[in-house]
XYZ file of C-alpha atoms in Angstrom:
292
model
C 117.522 -42.812 -89.330
C 119.288 -40.285 -87.094
C 117.051 -38.472 -84.616
C 116.780 -34.702 -84.551
C 118.724 -33.203 -81.622
C 116.692 -31.583 -78.873
C 117.194 -27.832 -79.070
C 117.683 -25.784 -75.913
C 118.320 -22.094 -75.341
C 119.869 -21.232 -71.972
C 118.881 -17.805 -70.607
C 120.452 -15.877 -67.739
C 120.126 -12.228 -66.655
C 123.499 -10.866 -65.501
C 124.676 -7.654 -63.860
C 128.157 -6.691 -62.642
C 129.303 -10.190 -61.687
C 131.829 -10.705 -64.446
C 133.938 -13.366 -62.713
C 130.878 -15.371 -61.666
C 129.377 -15.106 -65.139
C 132.608 -16.350 -66.712
C 132.765 -19.251 -64.258
C 129.182 -20.182 -65.150
C 129.901 -20.101 -68.887
C 133.062 -22.177 -68.505
C 131.025 -24.768 -66.644
C 128.396 -24.818 -69.399
C 131.114 -25.169 -72.035
C 132.187 -28.437 -70.383
C 128.787 -30.167 -70.161
C 127.823 -33.303 -72.053
C 125.530 -32.091 -74.840
C 125.258 -35.339 -76.790
C 121.892 -35.356 -78.570
C 121.338 -31.672 -77.792
C 121.870 -28.376 -79.548
C 122.564 -25.615 -77.043
C 122.527 -21.851 -77.503
C 123.207 -19.384 -74.671
C 121.663 -15.936 -74.234
C 122.842 -13.531 -71.543
C 120.845 -10.412 -70.757
C 123.500 -7.946 -69.618
C 121.518 -5.435 -67.599
C 123.790 -2.421 -67.883
C 126.920 -3.959 -66.342
C 129.762 -1.509 -65.749
C 132.453 -4.029 -64.744
C 133.469 -5.143 -68.238
C 131.098 -8.127 -68.392
C 130.114 -7.562 -72.011
C 133.645 -7.224 -73.392
C 134.886 -10.193 -71.344
C 132.090 -12.438 -72.647
C 132.544 -11.287 -76.235
C 136.244 -12.042 -75.993
C 136.078 -15.464 -74.314
C 132.669 -16.736 -75.490
C 131.941 -15.277 -78.932
C 129.105 -17.759 -79.571
C 127.115 -16.445 -76.602
C 124.314 -14.079 -77.608
C 124.281 -10.873 -75.576
C 121.100 -8.862 -75.121
C 121.489 -5.393 -73.639
C 119.472 -4.010 -70.747
C 119.568 -0.511 -69.310
C 120.296 -1.416 -65.675
C 116.684 -1.238 -64.477
C 115.434 -4.718 -65.396
C 116.149 -6.762 -62.267
C 115.723 -10.525 -62.418
C 112.188 -10.918 -63.749
C 112.277 -8.349 -66.539
C 115.764 -9.527 -67.513
C 114.567 -13.127 -67.692
C 111.545 -12.116 -69.763
C 113.744 -10.213 -72.218
C 116.009 -13.240 -72.570
C 113.079 -15.622 -73.029
C 111.651 -13.437 -75.785
C 115.032 -13.476 -77.530
C 115.197 -17.250 -77.080
C 111.794 -17.798 -78.682
C 113.145 -16.369 -81.941
C 115.296 -19.527 -82.208
C 112.204 -21.771 -81.842
C 113.829 -24.199 -79.382
C 112.182 -27.222 -77.808
C 113.099 -25.981 -74.331
C 114.277 -22.833 -72.577
C 116.511 -23.262 -69.527
C 116.461 -20.355 -67.079
C 119.532 -20.141 -64.831
C 121.362 -17.820 -62.455
C 124.937 -16.928 -63.313
C 126.261 -17.674 -59.804
C 126.096 -21.412 -60.520
C 128.156 -24.208 -62.000
C 126.899 -27.517 -63.257
C 127.428 -31.253 -63.166
C 128.549 -32.516 -66.586
C 125.338 -34.423 -67.379
C 122.835 -32.108 -65.693
C 121.183 -30.875 -68.879
C 120.658 -34.324 -70.369
C 119.033 -35.430 -67.110
C 116.708 -32.405 -67.114
C 115.609 -33.112 -70.680
C 115.121 -36.801 -69.937
C 112.893 -35.946 -66.979
C 110.901 -33.378 -68.967
C 110.277 -35.862 -71.768
C 109.275 -38.552 -69.275
C 106.751 -36.187 -67.683
C 104.920 -34.232 -70.411
C 103.425 -30.860 -69.515
C 105.977 -30.179 -66.816
C 108.771 -27.827 -65.819
C 111.854 -29.427 -64.294
C 114.329 -27.989 -61.820
C 117.806 -29.225 -61.032
C 118.918 -30.322 -57.595
C 120.307 -27.090 -56.167
C 123.315 -27.545 -53.886
C 125.454 -25.032 -52.004
C 128.898 -24.829 -53.552
C 130.565 -24.238 -50.165
C 128.822 -27.299 -48.662
C 127.989 -29.425 -51.702
C 126.103 -32.047 -49.714
C 123.505 -29.459 -48.613
C 120.382 -28.945 -50.702
C 119.525 -25.312 -51.401
C 116.063 -23.758 -51.986
C 114.497 -27.050 -53.086
C 110.928 -28.111 -52.273
C 109.680 -25.331 -49.959
C 106.359 -26.239 -48.335
C 103.405 -23.970 -47.679
C 102.640 -23.636 -43.958
C 99.793 -21.235 -43.213
C 100.351 -21.203 -39.448
C 104.070 -20.609 -39.847
C 103.327 -17.552 -41.959
C 103.870 -18.665 -45.561
C 106.481 -20.664 -47.419
C 108.842 -22.673 -45.256
C 112.180 -23.853 -46.628
C 113.502 -27.257 -45.664
C 116.922 -26.209 -44.458
C 118.079 -29.651 -43.325
C 117.810 -31.445 -46.677
C 120.995 -33.075 -47.940
C 121.955 -34.927 -51.062
C 121.535 -38.168 -49.083
C 118.001 -37.414 -47.852
C 116.266 -36.315 -51.057
C 114.562 -39.001 -53.192
C 116.744 -40.821 -55.710
C 114.072 -40.459 -58.413
C 112.516 -37.256 -59.748
C 109.953 -35.830 -57.308
C 107.116 -33.335 -57.606
C 107.195 -29.982 -55.804
C 104.875 -27.031 -55.243
C 107.199 -24.336 -56.625
C 110.590 -23.983 -58.290
C 113.269 -21.327 -57.813
C 114.596 -19.878 -61.061
C 118.219 -20.847 -60.323
C 117.872 -23.682 -62.852
C 114.512 -24.549 -64.441
C 113.843 -26.200 -67.801
C 110.625 -25.001 -69.475
C 109.059 -26.473 -72.605
C 108.775 -23.599 -75.052
C 105.020 -24.033 -75.405
C 104.494 -22.912 -71.799
C 105.108 -19.300 -72.830
C 102.580 -19.502 -75.670
C 100.020 -20.839 -73.214
C 100.656 -18.675 -70.145
C 102.711 -15.712 -71.342
C 105.671 -14.392 -69.394
C 106.611 -13.713 -65.792
C 104.948 -10.822 -63.971
C 107.747 -8.249 -63.975
C 105.500 -5.393 -62.789
C 104.387 -6.886 -59.470
C 107.373 -9.182 -58.897
C 110.666 -7.579 -60.008
C 112.731 -10.211 -58.185
C 110.372 -13.145 -57.536
C 108.820 -13.668 -60.939
C 110.261 -17.190 -61.138
C 108.449 -18.642 -58.118
C 105.165 -16.905 -58.936
C 105.393 -18.095 -62.548
C 105.927 -21.729 -61.569
C 103.003 -21.446 -59.131
C 100.891 -20.201 -62.050
C 101.996 -23.226 -64.070
C 100.938 -25.565 -61.280
C 97.539 -23.890 -60.920
C 97.013 -24.295 -64.681
C 97.596 -28.043 -64.684
C 101.337 -28.213 -65.267
C 103.528 -30.360 -63.056
C 106.696 -29.188 -61.309
C 109.510 -31.691 -60.839
C 112.996 -31.757 -59.385
C 115.476 -34.121 -61.056
C 118.010 -35.111 -58.359
C 120.526 -36.415 -60.900
C 120.820 -32.912 -62.381
C 123.187 -31.372 -59.852
C 123.621 -27.597 -59.848
C 126.028 -25.866 -57.452
C 125.001 -22.426 -56.195
C 126.622 -19.527 -54.424
C 124.977 -19.192 -50.974
C 122.507 -16.327 -50.725
C 123.772 -12.996 -49.462
C 121.198 -11.513 -47.114
C 119.905 -7.966 -47.621
C 120.487 -5.114 -45.241
C 118.352 -5.519 -42.128
C 115.500 -3.157 -41.344
C 116.956 -2.456 -37.925
C 120.124 -1.080 -39.520
C 118.189 1.349 -41.751
C 117.150 4.927 -41.087
C 113.400 5.417 -40.616
C 112.871 6.934 -44.110
C 114.768 4.044 -45.706
C 112.900 1.544 -43.566
C 109.575 3.003 -44.695
C 110.681 2.839 -48.321
C 111.803 -0.775 -47.950
C 108.562 -1.847 -46.271
C 106.045 0.067 -48.389
C 107.591 1.848 -51.350
C 110.112 -0.254 -53.229
C 108.699 -3.508 -54.653
C 112.264 -4.601 -55.384
C 113.042 -4.709 -51.654
C 113.194 -8.104 -49.960
C 111.314 -6.550 -47.004
C 108.472 -5.004 -49.023
C 105.114 -5.891 -47.476
C 103.053 -5.200 -50.591
C 105.301 -7.519 -52.538
C 105.089 -10.255 -49.911
C 101.301 -10.035 -49.746
C 101.041 -10.314 -53.531
C 103.518 -13.218 -53.482
C 101.313 -15.056 -50.982
C 98.145 -14.132 -52.878
C 99.498 -15.669 -56.080
C 101.345 -18.698 -54.713
C 99.343 -19.884 -51.678
C 97.070 -22.918 -52.101
C 94.027 -20.671 -51.526
C 93.554 -16.938 -51.142
C 92.106 -17.460 -47.651
C 95.350 -19.193 -46.639
C 97.294 -16.322 -48.205
C 95.493 -13.750 -46.037
C 95.862 -15.791 -42.831
C 99.554 -16.517 -43.461
C 100.301 -12.879 -44.229
C 98.568 -11.830 -41.015
C 100.709 -14.269 -39.041
C 103.842 -13.086 -40.815
C 102.965 -9.447 -40.049
C 102.335 -10.139 -36.355
C 105.660 -11.975 -36.109
C 107.349 -9.014 -37.811
C 105.887 -6.584 -35.245
C 106.844 -8.821 -32.321
C 110.416 -9.047 -33.576
C 110.499 -5.292 -34.047
C 109.534 -4.539 -30.447
C 111.866 -7.191 -29.091
C 109.357 -9.873 -28.021
C 111.037 -12.359 -30.371
C 114.495 -12.376 -31.890
C 115.889 -11.698 -35.343
C 114.297 -8.439 -36.335
C 114.887 -8.555 -40.107
């Protein structure tokens, strides 16, 4: 008897990156979906660059959910996940739109997820300008460094050949079994407007779920663009970035809460934040380099 295809809804928040979004969708249109049924939902968070009309014209099967321009990543992802749950899929795949994908990536993600029950699975994230370099995969907690430390020297040749467990996953490409949202709810969009993905996967891990990276599932990512430095800001804007705006990369309240939620223990979170804060002050007065 024929087996029932595995159903997947792909969710991505998008905002004013029409060309990148189209590139992402063209890549998804070319993947090998044998044995899968795939539906795509984009949360268009108030784009003003013609994203909606371009997607409707070129990809009429894609479901568009409208935002008002204030969602940011976490709230946009939550809105898309809620829309995806209406379809009752087996899995929800959360992605960024500044990515393109190896042809078989999705089948490898599903295979890994079904091999390891009660798990979320991330793809192997690679920089698209240097496709041998691994990107935002397997950060390690280091209390005395001052928090999470990314392994910047990883390459496609140095990661394990088989799926490997990690402590957290970036939301660039993560496959979640649908039941995870019934068990744990949604990402924390109030405290973490832009980092809900990493805090959510940390919550999964602390509730007995496993986090895996499937190295056969290759995903190519636009390199990160770094935010405006504090040194280049006026004092009022610097104050707002550090204390007022939780959406700011530099926000200290947001970083403390990120550590509090994701660190192995809350004691380690406090110590690491203290070290991070001291390093920030030393950079600011010129004792060390790279004032952010």
